[in-house]
PDB file of C-alpha atoms in Angstrom:
ATOM      1  CA  GLN A   1      97.747 148.071  78.353  1.00  0.00           C
ATOM      2  CA  GLY A   2      99.697 147.363  75.197  1.00  0.00           C
ATOM      3  CA  SER A   3     102.270 144.633  74.757  1.00  0.00           C
ATOM      4  CA  ALA A   4     105.177 146.977  74.026  1.00  0.00           C
ATOM      5  CA  GLY A   5     108.349 145.718  75.693  1.00  0.00           C
ATOM      6  CA  ARG A   6     106.838 142.337  76.545  1.00  0.00           C
ATOM      7  CA  CYS A   7     108.034 138.957  75.365  1.00  0.00           C
ATOM      8  CA  LYS A   8     105.654 136.935  73.249  1.00  0.00           C
ATOM      9  CA  ARG A   9     105.585 133.162  73.512  1.00  0.00           C
ATOM     10  CA  ASP A  10     106.219 131.770  70.040  1.00  0.00           C
ATOM     11  CA  TYR A  11     105.539 128.067  70.610  1.00  0.00           C
ATOM     12  CA  VAL A  12     105.803 125.343  73.181  1.00  0.00           C
ATOM     13  CA  LEU A  13     108.288 122.532  72.693  1.00  0.00           C
ATOM     14  CA  GLN A  14     106.748 119.412  74.211  1.00  0.00           C
ATOM     15  CA  VAL A  15     109.173 117.840  76.700  1.00  0.00           C
ATOM     16  CA  PRO A  16     108.348 114.379  78.124  1.00  0.00           C
ATOM     17  CA  MET A  17     108.154 114.543  81.908  1.00  0.00           C
ATOM     18  CA  SER A  18     109.390 111.051  82.792  1.00  0.00           C
ATOM     19  CA  SER A  19     112.136 112.882  84.660  1.00  0.00           C
ATOM     20  CA  ILE A  20     112.568 116.431  85.945  1.00  0.00           C
ATOM     21  CA  PRO A  21     114.644 118.796  83.777  1.00  0.00           C
ATOM     22  CA  ILE A  22     117.392 120.453  85.852  1.00  0.00           C
ATOM     23  CA  SER A  23     118.862 122.920  83.366  1.00  0.00           C
ATOM     24  CA  LEU A  24     118.487 124.046  79.764  1.00  0.00           C
ATOM     25  CA  VAL A  25     121.138 125.636  77.529  1.00  0.00           C
ATOM     26  CA  PRO A  26     121.313 126.667  73.861  1.00  0.00           C
ATOM     27  CA  VAL A  27     123.925 124.859  71.744  1.00  0.00           C
ATOM     28  CA  ALA A  28     126.198 127.300  69.867  1.00  0.00           C
ATOM     29  CA  GLN A  29     126.024 127.398  66.048  1.00  0.00           C
ATOM     30  CA  THR A  30     122.872 125.221  65.997  1.00  0.00           C
ATOM     31  CA  ASN A  31     119.103 125.357  66.425  1.00  0.00           C
ATOM     32  CA  LEU A  32     119.343 122.967  69.367  1.00  0.00           C
ATOM     33  CA  LEU A  33     118.665 123.128  73.094  1.00  0.00           C
ATOM     34  CA  ALA A  34     120.298 120.720  75.553  1.00  0.00           C
ATOM     35  CA  ALA A  35     118.585 119.764  78.815  1.00  0.00           C
ATOM     36  CA  GLY A  36     120.030 117.912  81.785  1.00  0.00           C
ATOM     37  CA  TYR A  37     117.623 115.693  83.733  1.00  0.00           C
ATOM     38  CA  SER A  38     117.259 114.259  87.226  1.00  0.00           C
ATOM     39  CA  CYS A  39     117.517 110.739  85.757  1.00  0.00           C
ATOM     40  CA  GLY A  40     121.071 111.494  84.503  1.00  0.00           C
ATOM     41  CA  HIS A  41     120.091 111.861  80.850  1.00  0.00           C
ATOM     42  CA  ILE A  42     120.928 114.726  78.549  1.00  0.00           C
ATOM     43  CA  ARG A  43     118.274 115.315  75.922  1.00  0.00           C
ATOM     44  CA  VAL A  44     118.836 117.587  72.969  1.00  0.00           C
ATOM     45  CA  TYR A  45     115.854 119.172  71.241  1.00  0.00           C
ATOM     46  CA  SER A  46     115.622 120.713  67.777  1.00  0.00           C
ATOM     47  CA  THR A  47     113.864 124.074  67.934  1.00  0.00           C
ATOM     48  CA  GLU A  48     113.558 124.070  64.152  1.00  0.00           C
ATOM     49  CA  ARG A  49     111.801 120.686  63.925  1.00  0.00           C
ATOM     50  CA  ARG A  50     110.289 120.967  67.419  1.00  0.00           C
ATOM     51  CA  GLU A  51     111.274 117.435  68.350  1.00  0.00           C
ATOM     52  CA  LEU A  52     113.780 115.343  70.280  1.00  0.00           C
ATOM     53  CA  PHE A  53     117.137 115.308  68.473  1.00  0.00           C
ATOM     54  CA  ALA A  54     119.130 113.004  70.792  1.00  0.00           C
ATOM     55  CA  ASP A  55     118.878 111.333  74.197  1.00  0.00           C
ATOM     56  CA  ILE A  56     121.903 109.967  76.042  1.00  0.00           C
ATOM     57  CA  ALA A  57     122.374 108.365  79.449  1.00  0.00           C
ATOM     58  CA  ALA A  58     125.129 110.793  80.393  1.00  0.00           C
ATOM     59  CA  HIS A  59     125.348 110.237  84.151  1.00  0.00           C
ATOM     60  CA  ALA A  60     124.475 107.520  86.655  1.00  0.00           C
ATOM     61  CA  ARG A  61     122.846 110.110  88.941  1.00  0.00           C
ATOM     62  CA  PRO A  62     121.081 113.451  88.312  1.00  0.00           C
ATOM     63  CA  VAL A  63     122.740 116.044  86.081  1.00  0.00           C
ATOM     64  CA  SER A  64     123.741 118.806  88.505  1.00  0.00           C
ATOM     65  CA  SER A  65     125.135 121.283  85.983  1.00  0.00           C
ATOM     66  CA  LEU A  66     125.028 121.909  82.252  1.00  0.00           C
ATOM     67  CA  CYS A  67     126.842 124.693  80.400  1.00  0.00           C
ATOM     68  CA  ALA A  68     127.229 125.430  76.699  1.00  0.00           C
ATOM     69  CA  SER A  69     130.326 126.724  74.953  1.00  0.00           C
ATOM     70  CA  THR A  70     129.781 130.083  73.293  1.00  0.00           C
ATOM     71  CA  VAL A  71     132.153 129.330  70.401  1.00  0.00           C
ATOM     72  CA  ARG A  72     131.436 125.742  69.313  1.00  0.00           C
ATOM     73  CA  PRO A  73     128.571 123.223  69.518  1.00  0.00           C
ATOM     74  CA  GLN A  74     129.782 121.679  72.752  1.00  0.00           C
ATOM     75  CA  ILE A  75     128.446 121.308  76.293  1.00  0.00           C
ATOM     76  CA  VAL A  76     129.969 120.376  79.626  1.00  0.00           C
ATOM     77  CA  SER A  77     127.903 118.336  82.066  1.00  0.00           C
ATOM     78  CA  ALA A  78     128.432 117.442  85.689  1.00  0.00           C
ATOM     79  CA  GLY A  79     126.481 114.893  87.648  1.00  0.00           C
ATOM     80  CA  GLU A  80     125.841 113.868  91.204  1.00  0.00           C
ATOM     81  CA  ASP A  81     127.795 110.748  90.194  1.00  0.00           C
ATOM     82  CA  SER A  82     130.977 112.890  90.556  1.00  0.00           C
ATOM     83  CA  VAL A  83     131.716 112.833  86.821  1.00  0.00           C
ATOM     84  CA  LEU A  84     132.541 115.806  84.603  1.00  0.00           C
ATOM     85  CA  SER A  85     131.994 115.294  80.841  1.00  0.00           C
ATOM     86  CA  VAL A  86     132.415 117.331  77.664  1.00  0.00           C
ATOM     87  CA  TRP A  87     130.160 116.535  74.678  1.00  0.00           C
ATOM     88  CA  THR A  88     130.225 117.749  71.065  1.00  0.00           C
ATOM     89  CA  ILE A  89     126.834 117.914  69.396  1.00  0.00           C
ATOM     90  CA  LYS A  90     126.861 117.373  65.647  1.00  0.00           C
ATOM     91  CA  GLU A  91     123.603 118.617  64.177  1.00  0.00           C
ATOM     92  CA  GLU A  92     124.372 117.528  60.611  1.00  0.00           C
ATOM     93  CA  GLU A  93     125.260 113.987  61.764  1.00  0.00           C
ATOM     94  CA  GLU A  94     122.453 113.833  64.308  1.00  0.00           C
ATOM     95  CA  GLY A  95     124.658 112.730  67.141  1.00  0.00           C
ATOM     96  CA  ILE A  96     126.517 113.485  70.338  1.00  0.00           C
ATOM     97  CA  LYS A  97     130.162 112.561  70.876  1.00  0.00           C
ATOM     98  CA  LEU A  98     131.834 112.231  74.268  1.00  0.00           C
ATOM     99  CA  ASP A  99     135.084 114.217  74.075  1.00  0.00           C
ATOM    100  CA  PHE A 100     136.287 114.133  77.672  1.00  0.00           C
ATOM    101  CA  SER A 101     135.201 112.539  80.930  1.00  0.00           C
ATOM    102  CA  GLU A 102     136.820 112.826  84.337  1.00  0.00           C
ATOM    103  CA  PRO A 103     135.633 111.299  87.621  1.00  0.00           C
ATOM    104  CA  LEU A 104     136.226 113.389  90.743  1.00  0.00           C
ATOM    105  CA  ASP A 105     136.449 110.786  93.496  1.00  0.00           C
ATOM    106  CA  ASN A 106     134.376 111.525  96.605  1.00  0.00           C
ATOM    107  CA  THR A 107     133.333 114.907  95.224  1.00  0.00           C
ATOM    108  CA  MET A 108     129.815 115.896  94.236  1.00  0.00           C
ATOM    109  CA  VAL A 109     130.170 118.345  91.354  1.00  0.00           C
ATOM    110  CA  VAL A 110     127.508 121.060  91.509  1.00  0.00           C
ATOM    111  CA  GLY A 111     128.664 123.577  88.908  1.00  0.00           C
ATOM    112  CA  ALA A 112     130.712 123.599  85.714  1.00  0.00           C
ATOM    113  CA  CYS A 113     131.308 126.250  83.075  1.00  0.00           C
ATOM    114  CA  TYR A 114     133.560 127.245  80.198  1.00  0.00           C
ATOM    115  CA  MET A 115     135.862 130.214  80.620  1.00  0.00           C
ATOM    116  CA  GLY A 116     138.802 131.991  79.032  1.00  0.00           C
ATOM    117  CA  PRO A 117     139.619 132.739  75.400  1.00  0.00           C
ATOM    118  CA  GLY A 118     137.967 130.257  73.064  1.00  0.00           C
ATOM    119  CA  ASP A 119     136.300 128.435  75.975  1.00  0.00           C
ATOM    120  CA  GLN A 120     139.444 126.323  76.346  1.00  0.00           C
ATOM    121  CA  THR A 121     139.189 126.117  80.148  1.00  0.00           C
ATOM    122  CA  LEU A 122     136.616 124.554  82.471  1.00  0.00           C
ATOM    123  CA  ALA A 123     135.890 125.814  85.988  1.00  0.00           C
ATOM    124  CA  VAL A 124     134.168 123.370  88.339  1.00  0.00           C
ATOM    125  CA  THR A 125     132.735 123.722  91.829  1.00  0.00           C
ATOM    126  CA  ALA A 126     131.858 120.944  94.238  1.00  0.00           C
ATOM    127  CA  PHE A 127     129.578 120.546  97.240  1.00  0.00           C
ATOM    128  CA  ASP A 128     131.335 121.121 100.567  1.00  0.00           C
ATOM    129  CA  TYR A 129     134.611 122.089  98.874  1.00  0.00           C
ATOM    130  CA  ASP A 130     136.163 125.533  99.332  1.00  0.00           C
ATOM    131  CA  GLY A 131     137.957 125.765  95.981  1.00  0.00           C
ATOM    132  CA  VAL A 132     137.405 125.729  92.239  1.00  0.00           C
ATOM    133  CA  PHE A 133     138.829 122.958  90.060  1.00  0.00           C
ATOM    134  CA  VAL A 134     140.243 124.167  86.718  1.00  0.00           C
ATOM    135  CA  TRP A 135     140.899 122.077  83.601  1.00  0.00           C
ATOM    136  CA  HIS A 136     142.681 123.305  80.490  1.00  0.00           C
ATOM    137  CA  LEU A 137     141.149 121.361  77.632  1.00  0.00           C
ATOM    138  CA  PRO A 138     143.498 119.791  75.065  1.00  0.00           C
ATOM    139  CA  SER A 139     143.190 121.120  71.503  1.00  0.00           C
ATOM    140  CA  SER A 140     141.526 117.871  70.428  1.00  0.00           C
ATOM    141  CA  VAL A 141     138.621 118.744  72.750  1.00  0.00           C
ATOM    142  CA  ALA A 142     138.686 122.560  72.592  1.00  0.00           C
ATOM    143  CA  GLY A 143     138.903 122.601  68.801  1.00  0.00           C
ATOM    144  CA  ALA A 144     141.724 125.132  68.746  1.00  0.00           C
ATOM    145  CA  PRO A 145     145.467 124.944  68.182  1.00  0.00           C
ATOM    146  CA  GLU A 146     147.576 124.386  71.287  1.00  0.00           C
ATOM    147  CA  PRO A 147     149.247 127.638  72.403  1.00  0.00           C
ATOM    148  CA  LYS A 148     152.991 127.754  71.774  1.00  0.00           C
ATOM    149  CA  PRO A 149     155.211 127.821  74.865  1.00  0.00           C
ATOM    150  CA  ALA A 150     156.487 131.360  75.583  1.00  0.00           C
ATOM    151  CA  ALA A 151     160.139 130.433  74.909  1.00  0.00           C
ATOM    152  CA  ALA A 152     159.307 128.865  71.540  1.00  0.00           C
ATOM    153  CA  ALA A 153     157.181 131.852  70.503  1.00  0.00           C
ATOM    154  CA  ALA A 154     159.973 134.295  71.480  1.00  0.00           C
ATOM    155  CA  GLY A 155     162.536 132.279  69.492  1.00  0.00           C
ATOM    156  CA  THR A 156     160.308 132.346  66.407  1.00  0.00           C
ATOM    157  CA  GLU A 157     159.903 136.121  66.618  1.00  0.00           C
ATOM    158  CA  ALA A 158     163.681 136.600  66.915  1.00  0.00           C
ATOM    159  CA  LYS A 159     164.301 134.463  63.799  1.00  0.00           C
ATOM    160  CA  GLU A 160     161.667 136.387  61.803  1.00  0.00           C
ATOM    161  CA  LYS A 161     163.314 139.750  62.640  1.00  0.00           C
ATOM    162  CA  SER A 162     166.787 138.660  61.448  1.00  0.00           C
TER     163      SER A 162
END
């Protein structure tokens, strides 16, 4: 049989196994992959250089969820320590910046993702909880201008027409 329609493995990125990787996501606008680990660390790997780019002790317990923004080099992580965090990854500066962190008391976060226009909203699920938590990120975190209130936008349009 031929290999038409099959994926071909390009290379293997060596990942140290001192801890078990839980999830792996690509970082938008970069050549980086972010991995969440059972030890609570987030490690970012350069696919271009095929090496570790950054390693941070992100959570006190295992990383339970990791999701990447589709519009900016940012990830959201959740841990079994009941903390939700948003990180910006700066490839040119070789670093990771904590943008937002929120503890959810007595709640084990098991899933987190970006949603909505410009990935300005986070949706979060928790173990043994029958709802979804929703956060609207401030512009300083989401990297976009704050939307104008409806009344202010309507007043501006009225002034422009006159």
